[in-house]
Amino acid sequence: MKCSFSFGFLLILVLPLILASAQDGKYERAAYHDNYEGAVQKDQDYEGQYQDQEKGPAKYDKNYEKERTPAQNDQHYDQEEQDYHVPSLEISTLLDNLPSDDLVSFGYYSKSCPKAESIINKHVTKWVEEDRTLAASLLRLHFHDCAVHGCDGSILLNHEGSERTAEASKSLRGFEVIDAIKAEMEKECPRTVSCADILTAASRDATVLLGGPYWDVPYGRKDGKVSIDKDAELVPMGRENITTLIEFYQSNGLNVLDLVVLSGAHTIGRATCGSLQYRLYNYAGTGRQDESLDYRYANFLKRKCRWASEYVDLDATTPRTFDNVYYKNLQDKMGLLHTDQSLYSDSRTSPIVDALADAPSDFFDHQFAVSMTKLGNILVPAVQDGGEIRTKCYSVNSNY
């Protein structure tokens, strides 16, 4: 009864945000975190290595003692945020008054390429069956695309000085999946289906294959012709404070609920140990580990992350299941990335974390589908007006 009351109360708090998320602004910009699913090469023996770990992530919480150490003064943890004014949820963007039918629509390829979705699904299923880690990689690749100039396939362009060649993009994977889909698509429907549409649908199918929700994807995106490496720096790197993340999301048309929900994509995937070692040793010059980490979990990470090139699961409890346990981990101070745990350290986002943690997993699934739809519909009109349908996703058509 106590748990039900708690969830009900929290749901009342976030319900206005949920309704706004489902109804407002279909064509807006958003982002995840840069370190999402950081694998850089196919890990064929990943399953075996995972089972052989002395205290692997999936087993960590099984024998976890419920007693917690007394809370310590977190004086080094984003104190500057306390003085910030909470940003309005009504920040306008270039896309606020954009009619939905002007850019994308459902059934866009129903006549011009009726097999488009089946081709995408076939290839995504094949690749993910061979390497499950590619599913999370496709989600991250989609995020990197939409975070810069909207969802226009610019991250796929491979030339000197492109987004793909930037330092922030060095761990991105899944390009070969999109290339394989495009090759068959050009045989079936030449110059019809954009690479941006392919990537958007592929991220949806990858989510479903991981056990996540399905959502309808509207189509009609054009492929952008401009891709600049320095623009990739717009993507959050996983060390930002909550105020910075909220302002980034809101400036691109998304709200606080979308920030917390889309961060929940970290229910699957991995990150490089190098991206979090700074939290384990001499954090912020204190000579200690980050006190926002549970000390037993931090000790586990120190054993796991002796080398920066190693990988660790973003969800230490159920790393292969798409569920809301990610939020329960935050309640237990087991958020792997700084930006993850910060969601439970800030009064603007912690009530939403509690609501998603206490709710049935279906509740998270539904809202994730809503927020992912908004992410996929980030379109900049100027880019779309000057776009094209590439014949090869890694190069603009003028190169052929």
mmCIF file of C-alpha atoms in Angstrom:
data_model
loop_
_atom_site.group_PDB
_atom_site.id
_atom_site.type_symbol
_atom_site.label_atom_id
_atom_site.label_comp_id
_atom_site.label_asym_id
_atom_site.label_seq_id
_atom_site.Cartn_x
_atom_site.Cartn_y
_atom_site.Cartn_z
ATOM 1 C CA MET A 1 0.000 0.000 0.000
ATOM 2 C CA LYS A 2 2.851 2.358 0.872
ATOM 3 C CA CYS A 3 4.590 1.698 -2.452
ATOM 4 C CA SER A 4 1.371 2.221 -4.429
ATOM 5 C CA PHE A 5 0.686 5.475 -2.625
ATOM 6 C CA SER A 6 4.219 6.682 -3.268
ATOM 7 C CA PHE A 7 4.020 5.929 -6.969
ATOM 8 C CA GLY A 8 0.568 7.471 -7.240
ATOM 9 C CA PHE A 9 1.744 10.663 -5.599
ATOM 10 C CA LEU A 10 4.820 10.878 -7.814
ATOM 11 C CA LEU A 11 2.763 10.155 -10.902
ATOM 12 C CA ILE A 12 0.577 13.156 -10.092
ATOM 13 C CA LEU A 13 3.732 15.268 -9.963
ATOM 14 C CA VAL A 14 4.972 14.243 -13.399
ATOM 15 C CA LEU A 15 1.629 13.723 -15.177
ATOM 16 C CA PRO A 16 1.570 17.274 -16.632
ATOM 17 C CA LEU A 17 5.013 16.632 -18.134
ATOM 18 C CA ILE A 18 3.871 13.282 -19.531
ATOM 19 C CA LEU A 19 0.857 14.842 -21.212
ATOM 20 C CA ALA A 20 2.946 17.681 -22.598
ATOM 21 C CA SER A 21 5.495 15.200 -23.905
ATOM 22 C CA ALA A 22 2.830 13.218 -25.717
ATOM 23 C CA GLN A 23 1.162 16.246 -27.271
ATOM 24 C CA ASP A 24 3.698 19.004 -27.839
ATOM 25 C CA GLY A 25 6.315 19.705 -30.491
ATOM 26 C CA LYS A 26 6.688 16.743 -32.844
ATOM 27 C CA TYR A 27 9.730 18.129 -34.635
ATOM 28 C CA GLU A 28 12.364 19.028 -32.108
ATOM 29 C CA ARG A 29 15.998 18.376 -31.222
ATOM 30 C CA ALA A 30 17.315 16.283 -28.356
ATOM 31 C CA ALA A 31 20.295 14.221 -27.196
ATOM 32 C CA TYR A 32 21.527 11.335 -25.161
ATOM 33 C CA HIS A 33 24.964 11.082 -23.584
ATOM 34 C CA ASP A 34 28.155 10.545 -25.544
ATOM 35 C CA ASN A 35 29.382 7.499 -23.659
ATOM 36 C CA TYR A 36 26.282 5.463 -24.403
ATOM 37 C CA GLU A 37 27.230 1.885 -25.425
ATOM 38 C CA GLY A 38 30.887 2.626 -26.023
ATOM 39 C CA ALA A 39 32.011 -0.622 -27.683
ATOM 40 C CA VAL A 40 34.300 0.081 -30.672
ATOM 41 C CA GLN A 41 34.664 -3.402 -32.074
ATOM 42 C CA LYS A 42 32.634 -6.572 -32.365
ATOM 43 C CA ASP A 43 32.952 -8.521 -29.141
ATOM 44 C CA GLN A 44 32.294 -12.079 -30.269
ATOM 45 C CA ASP A 45 33.147 -13.663 -26.939
ATOM 46 C CA TYR A 46 31.306 -11.054 -24.867
ATOM 47 C CA GLU A 47 28.808 -13.568 -23.511
ATOM 48 C CA GLY A 48 31.539 -15.900 -22.258
ATOM 49 C CA GLN A 49 33.588 -13.123 -20.726
ATOM 50 C CA TYR A 50 30.540 -11.800 -18.973
ATOM 51 C CA GLN A 51 29.793 -15.146 -17.335
ATOM 52 C CA ASP A 52 33.436 -15.627 -16.310
ATOM 53 C CA GLN A 53 33.764 -12.382 -14.393
ATOM 54 C CA GLU A 54 34.422 -12.973 -10.698
ATOM 55 C CA LYS A 55 31.697 -10.542 -9.685
ATOM 56 C CA GLY A 56 30.090 -9.622 -12.964
ATOM 57 C CA PRO A 57 27.602 -6.762 -13.295
ATOM 58 C CA ALA A 58 24.541 -9.011 -13.596
ATOM 59 C CA LYS A 59 25.464 -10.720 -10.332
ATOM 60 C CA TYR A 60 26.494 -7.590 -8.477
ATOM 61 C CA ASP A 61 23.120 -6.740 -6.976
ATOM 62 C CA LYS A 62 22.226 -10.340 -6.156
ATOM 63 C CA ASN A 63 24.509 -10.484 -3.134
ATOM 64 C CA TYR A 64 24.357 -6.804 -2.455
ATOM 65 C CA GLU A 65 23.981 -5.849 1.216
ATOM 66 C CA LYS A 66 21.039 -3.590 1.768
ATOM 67 C CA GLU A 67 22.722 -1.606 4.544
ATOM 68 C CA ARG A 68 24.121 1.661 3.290
ATOM 69 C CA THR A 69 26.876 3.767 4.767
ATOM 70 C CA PRO A 70 25.797 7.066 6.354
ATOM 71 C CA ALA A 71 25.247 9.810 3.833
ATOM 72 C CA GLN A 72 28.263 12.061 3.467
ATOM 73 C CA ASN A 73 28.451 15.692 2.651
ATOM 74 C CA ASP A 74 28.649 15.864 -1.133
ATOM 75 C CA GLN A 75 30.262 19.278 -1.140
ATOM 76 C CA HIS A 76 32.100 18.693 -4.415
ATOM 77 C CA TYR A 77 29.086 17.501 -6.370
ATOM 78 C CA ASP A 78 27.760 20.233 -8.618
ATOM 79 C CA GLN A 79 27.165 22.792 -5.865
ATOM 80 C CA GLU A 80 26.919 25.503 -8.455
ATOM 81 C CA GLU A 81 23.593 24.069 -9.628
ATOM 82 C CA GLN A 82 21.883 25.163 -6.425
ATOM 83 C CA ASP A 83 22.075 28.796 -7.435
ATOM 84 C CA TYR A 84 20.697 28.307 -10.923
ATOM 85 C CA HIS A 85 17.232 29.384 -11.857
ATOM 86 C CA VAL A 86 15.136 26.500 -13.123
ATOM 87 C CA PRO A 87 14.707 27.010 -16.899
ATOM 88 C CA SER A 88 11.229 27.386 -18.300
ATOM 89 C CA LEU A 89 9.684 24.465 -20.144
ATOM 90 C CA GLU A 90 8.384 26.868 -22.757
ATOM 91 C CA ILE A 91 11.624 27.764 -24.577
ATOM 92 C CA SER A 92 10.676 28.374 -28.196
ATOM 93 C CA THR A 93 12.549 26.888 -31.129
ATOM 94 C CA LEU A 94 12.574 27.311 -34.881
ATOM 95 C CA LEU A 95 10.282 24.301 -35.099
ATOM 96 C CA ASP A 96 7.522 25.399 -32.710
ATOM 97 C CA ASN A 97 4.981 26.343 -35.380
ATOM 98 C CA LEU A 98 5.978 23.757 -37.966
ATOM 99 C CA PRO A 99 2.976 21.842 -39.372
ATOM 100 C CA SER A 100 3.657 18.109 -39.143
ATOM 101 C CA ASP A 101 2.562 17.314 -42.681
ATOM 102 C CA ASP A 102 5.187 19.644 -44.142
ATOM 103 C CA LEU A 103 8.105 17.312 -43.429
ATOM 104 C CA VAL A 104 7.274 13.747 -42.477
ATOM 105 C CA SER A 105 4.195 11.555 -42.454
ATOM 106 C CA PHE A 106 3.080 8.005 -41.808
ATOM 107 C CA GLY A 107 2.771 5.843 -44.894
ATOM 108 C CA TYR A 108 5.228 8.048 -46.778
ATOM 109 C CA TYR A 109 6.664 5.038 -48.649
ATOM 110 C CA SER A 110 3.447 3.041 -48.919
ATOM 111 C CA LYS A 111 3.414 3.432 -52.715
ATOM 112 C CA SER A 112 6.958 4.467 -53.636
ATOM 113 C CA CYS A 113 8.698 1.718 -51.622
ATOM 114 C CA PRO A 114 6.233 -0.562 -49.802
ATOM 115 C CA LYS A 115 8.980 -2.996 -48.730
ATOM 116 C CA ALA A 116 11.093 -0.327 -47.043
ATOM 117 C CA GLU A 117 10.298 -1.250 -43.445
ATOM 118 C CA SER A 118 10.622 -4.985 -44.055
ATOM 119 C CA ILE A 119 14.072 -4.480 -45.626
ATOM 120 C CA ILE A 120 15.220 -2.420 -42.649
ATOM 121 C CA ASN A 121 13.860 -4.911 -40.134
ATOM 122 C CA LYS A 122 15.420 -7.878 -41.933
ATOM 123 C CA HIS A 123 18.914 -6.417 -41.854
ATOM 124 C CA VAL A 124 18.725 -5.085 -38.296
ATOM 125 C CA THR A 125 17.517 -8.474 -37.070
ATOM 126 C CA LYS A 126 20.322 -10.276 -38.879
ATOM 127 C CA TRP A 127 23.082 -8.029 -37.576
ATOM 128 C CA VAL A 128 21.788 -7.958 -33.995
ATOM 129 C CA GLU A 129 21.439 -11.743 -33.930
ATOM 130 C CA GLU A 130 25.128 -11.951 -34.846
ATOM 131 C CA ASP A 131 26.225 -9.216 -32.415
ATOM 132 C CA ARG A 132 23.694 -8.108 -29.812
ATOM 133 C CA THR A 133 25.811 -5.108 -28.790
ATOM 134 C CA LEU A 134 25.019 -3.503 -32.159
ATOM 135 C CA ALA A 135 21.437 -2.816 -31.052
ATOM 136 C CA ALA A 136 22.509 -0.284 -28.444
ATOM 137 C CA SER A 137 25.071 1.058 -30.915
ATOM 138 C CA LEU A 138 22.324 1.858 -33.409
ATOM 139 C CA LEU A 139 20.408 3.772 -30.741
ATOM 140 C CA ARG A 140 23.489 5.811 -29.966
ATOM 141 C CA LEU A 141 24.234 6.414 -33.648
ATOM 142 C CA HIS A 142 20.688 7.726 -34.114
ATOM 143 C CA PHE A 143 21.155 10.076 -31.159
ATOM 144 C CA HIS A 144 24.433 11.460 -32.516
ATOM 145 C CA ASP A 145 22.741 12.144 -35.825
ATOM 146 C CA CYS A 146 19.748 13.983 -34.378
ATOM 147 C CA ALA A 147 21.843 15.975 -31.894
ATOM 148 C CA VAL A 148 23.529 17.886 -34.738
ATOM 149 C CA HIS A 149 21.393 19.754 -37.300
ATOM 150 C CA GLY A 150 18.465 17.398 -36.667
ATOM 151 C CA CYS A 151 17.911 13.877 -38.000
ATOM 152 C CA ASP A 152 19.459 14.286 -41.445
ATOM 153 C CA GLY A 153 21.957 11.434 -41.680
ATOM 154 C CA SER A 154 24.901 13.833 -41.374
ATOM 155 C CA ILE A 155 26.662 11.521 -38.909
ATOM 156 C CA LEU A 156 26.887 8.896 -41.678
ATOM 157 C CA LEU A 157 28.965 11.046 -44.041
ATOM 158 C CA ASN A 158 32.549 9.838 -44.088
ATOM 159 C CA HIS A 159 34.962 12.454 -45.365
ATOM 160 C CA GLU A 160 37.807 14.452 -43.889
ATOM 161 C CA GLY A 161 36.455 16.840 -41.264
ATOM 162 C CA SER A 162 32.989 15.241 -41.000
ATOM 163 C CA GLU A 163 31.100 14.579 -37.749
ATOM 164 C CA ARG A 164 31.959 10.919 -38.113
ATOM 165 C CA THR A 165 35.694 11.683 -37.905
ATOM 166 C CA ALA A 166 35.414 13.826 -34.750
ATOM 167 C CA GLU A 167 36.896 12.735 -31.428
ATOM 168 C CA ALA A 168 33.397 12.590 -29.923
ATOM 169 C CA SER A 169 32.378 10.085 -32.598
ATOM 170 C CA LYS A 170 35.334 7.717 -32.440
ATOM 171 C CA SER A 171 33.441 4.984 -30.572
ATOM 172 C CA LEU A 172 30.316 5.065 -32.762
ATOM 173 C CA ARG A 173 29.334 1.769 -34.381
ATOM 174 C CA GLY A 174 26.660 0.443 -36.719
ATOM 175 C CA PHE A 175 27.631 2.230 -39.930
ATOM 176 C CA GLU A 176 27.974 -1.078 -41.756
ATOM 177 C CA VAL A 177 24.396 -1.995 -40.819
ATOM 178 C CA ILE A 178 23.032 1.178 -42.408
ATOM 179 C CA ASP A 179 25.229 0.679 -45.502
ATOM 180 C CA ALA A 180 23.899 -2.872 -45.958
ATOM 181 C CA ILE A 181 20.306 -1.690 -45.679
ATOM 182 C CA LYS A 182 20.903 1.139 -48.126
ATOM 183 C CA ALA A 183 22.508 -1.167 -50.694
ATOM 184 C CA GLU A 184 19.428 -3.389 -50.864
ATOM 185 C CA MET A 185 17.093 -0.398 -50.672
ATOM 186 C CA GLU A 186 18.703 1.133 -53.766
ATOM 187 C CA LYS A 187 18.066 -2.097 -55.675
ATOM 188 C CA GLU A 188 14.445 -2.202 -54.570
ATOM 189 C CA CYS A 189 13.621 1.530 -54.723
ATOM 190 C CA PRO A 190 16.406 3.645 -56.272
ATOM 191 C CA ARG A 191 16.819 7.170 -54.874
ATOM 192 C CA THR A 192 13.657 6.888 -52.804
ATOM 193 C CA VAL A 193 14.399 6.111 -49.134
ATOM 194 C CA SER A 194 16.733 8.486 -47.301
ATOM 195 C CA CYS A 195 19.577 7.347 -45.063
ATOM 196 C CA ALA A 196 18.105 9.493 -42.285
ATOM 197 C CA ASP A 197 14.841 7.533 -42.460
ATOM 198 C CA ILE A 198 16.742 4.243 -42.499
ATOM 199 C CA LEU A 199 18.716 5.144 -39.369
ATOM 200 C CA THR A 200 15.605 6.332 -37.537
ATOM 201 C CA ALA A 201 13.681 3.126 -38.258
ATOM 202 C CA ALA A 202 16.726 0.961 -37.515
ATOM 203 C CA SER A 203 16.993 2.436 -34.008
ATOM 204 C CA ARG A 204 13.326 1.603 -33.411
ATOM 205 C CA ASP A 205 13.757 -1.995 -34.611
ATOM 206 C CA ALA A 206 16.901 -2.360 -32.491
ATOM 207 C CA THR A 207 14.931 -1.258 -29.427
ATOM 208 C CA VAL A 208 12.261 -3.861 -30.099
ATOM 209 C CA LEU A 209 14.878 -6.591 -30.503
ATOM 210 C CA LEU A 210 16.216 -5.684 -27.059
ATOM 211 C CA GLY A 211 12.765 -6.183 -25.572
ATOM 212 C CA GLY A 212 11.779 -2.518 -25.673
ATOM 213 C CA PRO A 213 8.619 -0.885 -27.070
ATOM 214 C CA TYR A 214 7.534 -0.460 -30.680
ATOM 215 C CA TRP A 215 6.413 2.893 -32.096
ATOM 216 C CA ASP A 216 5.295 4.058 -35.519
ATOM 217 C CA VAL A 217 7.940 6.059 -37.367
ATOM 218 C CA PRO A 218 6.814 8.846 -39.724
ATOM 219 C CA TYR A 219 8.975 9.095 -42.846
ATOM 220 C CA GLY A 220 10.071 11.676 -45.372
ATOM 221 C CA ARG A 221 13.355 12.969 -43.937
ATOM 222 C CA LYS A 222 15.946 14.267 -46.346
ATOM 223 C CA ASP A 223 19.683 13.595 -46.109
ATOM 224 C CA GLY A 224 21.760 16.655 -45.261
ATOM 225 C CA LYS A 225 24.783 17.625 -47.320
ATOM 226 C CA VAL A 226 26.831 19.261 -44.559
ATOM 227 C CA SER A 227 28.769 17.447 -41.840
ATOM 228 C CA ILE A 228 31.447 19.263 -39.795
ATOM 229 C CA ASP A 229 33.547 17.609 -37.107
ATOM 230 C CA LYS A 230 33.436 20.500 -34.640
ATOM 231 C CA ASP A 231 29.629 20.314 -34.580
ATOM 232 C CA ALA A 232 29.926 16.909 -32.914
ATOM 233 C CA GLU A 233 31.065 18.796 -29.807
ATOM 234 C CA LEU A 234 27.409 19.757 -29.307
ATOM 235 C CA VAL A 235 26.775 16.223 -28.087
ATOM 236 C CA PRO A 236 26.809 15.880 -24.270
ATOM 237 C CA MET A 237 29.871 13.972 -23.081
ATOM 238 C CA GLY A 238 28.492 12.426 -19.878
ATOM 239 C CA ARG A 239 30.106 14.860 -17.419
ATOM 240 C CA GLU A 240 27.646 17.743 -17.649
ATOM 241 C CA ASN A 241 25.616 18.927 -14.669
ATOM 242 C CA ILE A 242 21.831 18.720 -14.722
ATOM 243 C CA THR A 243 21.315 22.408 -15.417
ATOM 244 C CA THR A 244 23.423 22.156 -18.570
ATOM 245 C CA LEU A 245 21.523 19.078 -19.735
ATOM 246 C CA ILE A 246 18.108 20.611 -19.034
ATOM 247 C CA GLU A 247 19.008 23.751 -20.943
ATOM 248 C CA PHE A 248 20.389 21.701 -23.825
ATOM 249 C CA TYR A 249 17.215 19.622 -24.083
ATOM 250 C CA GLN A 250 14.884 22.570 -23.699
ATOM 251 C CA SER A 251 16.730 24.665 -26.262
ATOM 252 C CA ASN A 252 15.980 21.837 -28.665
ATOM 253 C CA GLY A 253 12.295 21.557 -27.805
ATOM 254 C CA LEU A 254 12.335 18.725 -25.272
ATOM 255 C CA ASN A 255 11.387 18.883 -21.609
ATOM 256 C CA VAL A 256 12.737 17.541 -18.321
ATOM 257 C CA LEU A 257 10.659 14.383 -18.619
ATOM 258 C CA ASP A 258 12.246 13.611 -21.987
ATOM 259 C CA LEU A 259 15.691 14.077 -20.446
ATOM 260 C CA VAL A 260 15.022 11.518 -17.714
ATOM 261 C CA VAL A 261 13.210 9.077 -20.000
ATOM 262 C CA LEU A 262 15.768 9.152 -22.811
ATOM 263 C CA SER A 263 18.550 8.704 -20.262
ATOM 264 C CA GLY A 264 16.767 5.435 -19.501
ATOM 265 C CA ALA A 265 18.216 4.089 -22.747
ATOM 266 C CA HIS A 266 21.156 3.260 -20.480
ATOM 267 C CA THR A 267 19.146 0.278 -19.327
ATOM 268 C CA ILE A 268 21.196 -1.536 -21.984
ATOM 269 C CA GLY A 269 24.636 -1.019 -23.523
ATOM 270 C CA ARG A 270 28.127 -0.415 -22.212
ATOM 271 C CA ALA A 271 30.579 2.415 -21.629
ATOM 272 C CA THR A 272 34.355 2.532 -21.724
ATOM 273 C CA CYS A 273 36.092 2.396 -18.365
ATOM 274 C CA GLY A 274 38.118 5.384 -19.484
ATOM 275 C CA SER A 275 34.965 7.493 -19.471
ATOM 276 C CA LEU A 276 34.342 6.945 -15.748
ATOM 277 C CA GLN A 277 37.735 6.375 -14.099
ATOM 278 C CA TYR A 278 37.836 10.023 -13.051
ATOM 279 C CA ARG A 279 34.934 9.242 -10.703
ATOM 280 C CA LEU A 280 36.894 6.466 -9.005
ATOM 281 C CA TYR A 281 40.153 8.243 -8.165
ATOM 282 C CA ASN A 282 40.769 11.769 -6.890
ATOM 283 C CA TYR A 283 37.338 12.990 -7.982
ATOM 284 C CA ALA A 284 37.284 16.783 -8.382
ATOM 285 C CA GLY A 285 40.669 16.967 -6.659
ATOM 286 C CA THR A 286 39.346 15.522 -3.398
ATOM 287 C CA GLY A 287 41.723 12.577 -3.312
ATOM 288 C CA ARG A 288 38.690 10.317 -2.959
ATOM 289 C CA GLN A 289 36.148 8.630 -5.226
ATOM 290 C CA ASP A 290 32.932 10.368 -6.217
ATOM 291 C CA GLU A 291 30.784 10.236 -3.071
ATOM 292 C CA SER A 292 27.597 10.045 -5.163
ATOM 293 C CA LEU A 293 28.636 6.440 -5.971
ATOM 294 C CA ASP A 294 27.761 3.667 -3.552
ATOM 295 C CA TYR A 295 31.103 2.634 -2.086
ATOM 296 C CA ARG A 296 30.639 -1.102 -2.768
ATOM 297 C CA TYR A 297 29.661 -0.390 -6.362
ATOM 298 C CA ALA A 298 32.668 1.920 -6.708
ATOM 299 C CA ASN A 299 34.951 -0.844 -5.418
ATOM 300 C CA PHE A 300 33.468 -3.219 -7.976
ATOM 301 C CA LEU A 301 34.171 -0.672 -10.732
ATOM 302 C CA LYS A 302 37.755 -0.255 -9.564
ATOM 303 C CA ARG A 303 38.287 -3.998 -9.947
ATOM 304 C CA LYS A 304 36.531 -4.078 -13.312
ATOM 305 C CA CYS A 305 38.163 -0.953 -14.724
ATOM 306 C CA ARG A 306 41.852 -1.498 -14.195
ATOM 307 C CA TRP A 307 42.315 -0.601 -17.869
ATOM 308 C CA ALA A 308 40.686 2.369 -19.595
ATOM 309 C CA SER A 309 40.035 0.253 -22.688
ATOM 310 C CA GLU A 310 37.783 -2.181 -20.799
ATOM 311 C CA TYR A 311 34.002 -1.948 -20.951
ATOM 312 C CA VAL A 312 31.419 -1.981 -18.206
ATOM 313 C CA ASP A 313 27.631 -2.327 -18.393
ATOM 314 C CA LEU A 314 25.614 0.843 -17.951
ATOM 315 C CA ASP A 315 23.037 -1.132 -15.956
ATOM 316 C CA ALA A 316 24.864 -3.202 -13.336
ATOM 317 C CA THR A 317 21.792 -5.240 -12.390
ATOM 318 C CA THR A 318 19.958 -6.280 -15.574
ATOM 319 C CA PRO A 319 22.312 -5.268 -18.417
ATOM 320 C CA ARG A 320 20.620 -7.409 -21.072
ATOM 321 C CA THR A 321 17.027 -6.514 -20.260
ATOM 322 C CA PHE A 322 15.247 -3.401 -21.471
ATOM 323 C CA ASP A 323 13.469 -2.362 -18.275
ATOM 324 C CA ASN A 324 13.154 0.343 -15.630
ATOM 325 C CA VAL A 325 15.787 -1.151 -13.297
ATOM 326 C CA TYR A 326 18.117 1.613 -14.495
ATOM 327 C CA TYR A 327 16.093 4.019 -12.315
ATOM 328 C CA LYS A 328 16.199 1.686 -9.322
ATOM 329 C CA ASN A 329 19.970 1.664 -9.687
ATOM 330 C CA LEU A 330 20.004 5.450 -9.434
ATOM 331 C CA GLN A 331 18.076 5.211 -6.174
ATOM 332 C CA ASP A 332 20.832 2.900 -4.909
ATOM 333 C CA LYS A 333 23.614 5.300 -6.041
ATOM 334 C CA MET A 334 24.612 2.937 -8.840
ATOM 335 C CA GLY A 335 24.447 5.277 -11.825
ATOM 336 C CA LEU A 336 27.505 4.527 -13.936
ATOM 337 C CA LEU A 337 27.953 7.906 -15.619
ATOM 338 C CA HIS A 338 28.004 11.226 -13.792
ATOM 339 C CA THR A 339 25.023 12.397 -15.819
ATOM 340 C CA ASP A 340 23.099 9.266 -14.826
ATOM 341 C CA GLN A 341 23.535 9.602 -11.068
ATOM 342 C CA SER A 342 23.004 13.364 -11.222
ATOM 343 C CA LEU A 343 19.400 12.700 -12.236
ATOM 344 C CA TYR A 344 18.789 11.486 -8.688
ATOM 345 C CA SER A 345 20.811 14.250 -7.049
ATOM 346 C CA ASP A 346 18.733 17.121 -8.398
ATOM 347 C CA SER A 347 15.258 18.078 -7.185
ATOM 348 C CA ARG A 348 14.111 18.853 -10.724
ATOM 349 C CA THR A 349 14.646 15.309 -11.956
ATOM 350 C CA SER A 350 14.657 13.031 -8.897
ATOM 351 C CA PRO A 351 10.817 12.852 -8.559
ATOM 352 C CA ILE A 352 10.619 11.578 -12.140
ATOM 353 C CA VAL A 353 13.299 8.982 -11.404
ATOM 354 C CA ASP A 354 11.252 7.809 -8.407
ATOM 355 C CA ALA A 355 8.076 7.610 -10.469
ATOM 356 C CA LEU A 356 9.724 5.583 -13.238
ATOM 357 C CA ALA A 357 11.456 3.300 -10.729
ATOM 358 C CA ASP A 358 8.250 2.553 -8.804
ATOM 359 C CA ALA A 359 5.985 2.185 -11.829
ATOM 360 C CA PRO A 360 5.471 -1.026 -13.803
ATOM 361 C CA SER A 361 8.020 -1.428 -16.581
ATOM 362 C CA ASP A 362 5.233 -0.946 -19.143
ATOM 363 C CA PHE A 363 4.882 2.634 -17.952
ATOM 364 C CA PHE A 364 8.517 3.320 -18.830
ATOM 365 C CA ASP A 365 8.136 1.517 -22.165
ATOM 366 C CA HIS A 366 5.216 3.726 -23.149
ATOM 367 C CA GLN A 367 6.947 6.977 -22.276
ATOM 368 C CA PHE A 368 10.191 5.857 -23.902
ATOM 369 C CA ALA A 369 8.300 5.338 -27.170
ATOM 370 C CA VAL A 370 6.804 8.837 -26.891
ATOM 371 C CA SER A 371 10.155 10.507 -26.219
ATOM 372 C CA MET A 372 11.928 8.487 -28.919
ATOM 373 C CA THR A 373 9.308 9.598 -31.427
ATOM 374 C CA LYS A 374 10.087 13.204 -30.521
ATOM 375 C CA LEU A 375 13.811 12.494 -30.836
ATOM 376 C CA GLY A 376 13.350 10.984 -34.290
ATOM 377 C CA ASN A 377 11.301 13.958 -35.443
ATOM 378 C CA ILE A 378 14.042 16.515 -34.859
ATOM 379 C CA LEU A 379 14.083 18.228 -38.221
ATOM 380 C CA VAL A 380 15.532 21.580 -39.221
ATOM 381 C CA PRO A 381 13.445 22.972 -42.118
ATOM 382 C CA ALA A 382 16.399 24.668 -43.816
ATOM 383 C CA VAL A 383 18.357 21.420 -43.816
ATOM 384 C CA GLN A 384 15.392 19.448 -45.097
ATOM 385 C CA ASP A 385 14.680 21.931 -47.882
ATOM 386 C CA GLY A 386 18.250 21.628 -49.155
ATOM 387 C CA GLY A 387 18.544 17.911 -48.589
ATOM 388 C CA GLU A 388 18.680 14.948 -50.933
ATOM 389 C CA ILE A 389 18.216 11.177 -51.082
ATOM 390 C CA ARG A 390 21.730 9.772 -51.019
ATOM 391 C CA THR A 391 22.514 6.691 -53.056
ATOM 392 C CA LYS A 392 25.315 5.834 -50.596
ATOM 393 C CA CYS A 393 24.946 6.894 -46.985
ATOM 394 C CA TYR A 394 28.608 7.750 -46.493
ATOM 395 C CA SER A 395 28.807 10.328 -49.292
ATOM 396 C CA VAL A 396 26.674 13.049 -50.836
ATOM 397 C CA ASN A 397 25.446 12.334 -54.355
ATOM 398 C CA SER A 398 27.634 14.980 -55.991
ATOM 399 C CA ASN A 399 30.636 12.737 -55.273
ATOM 400 C CA TYR A 400 29.393 10.148 -57.759
#
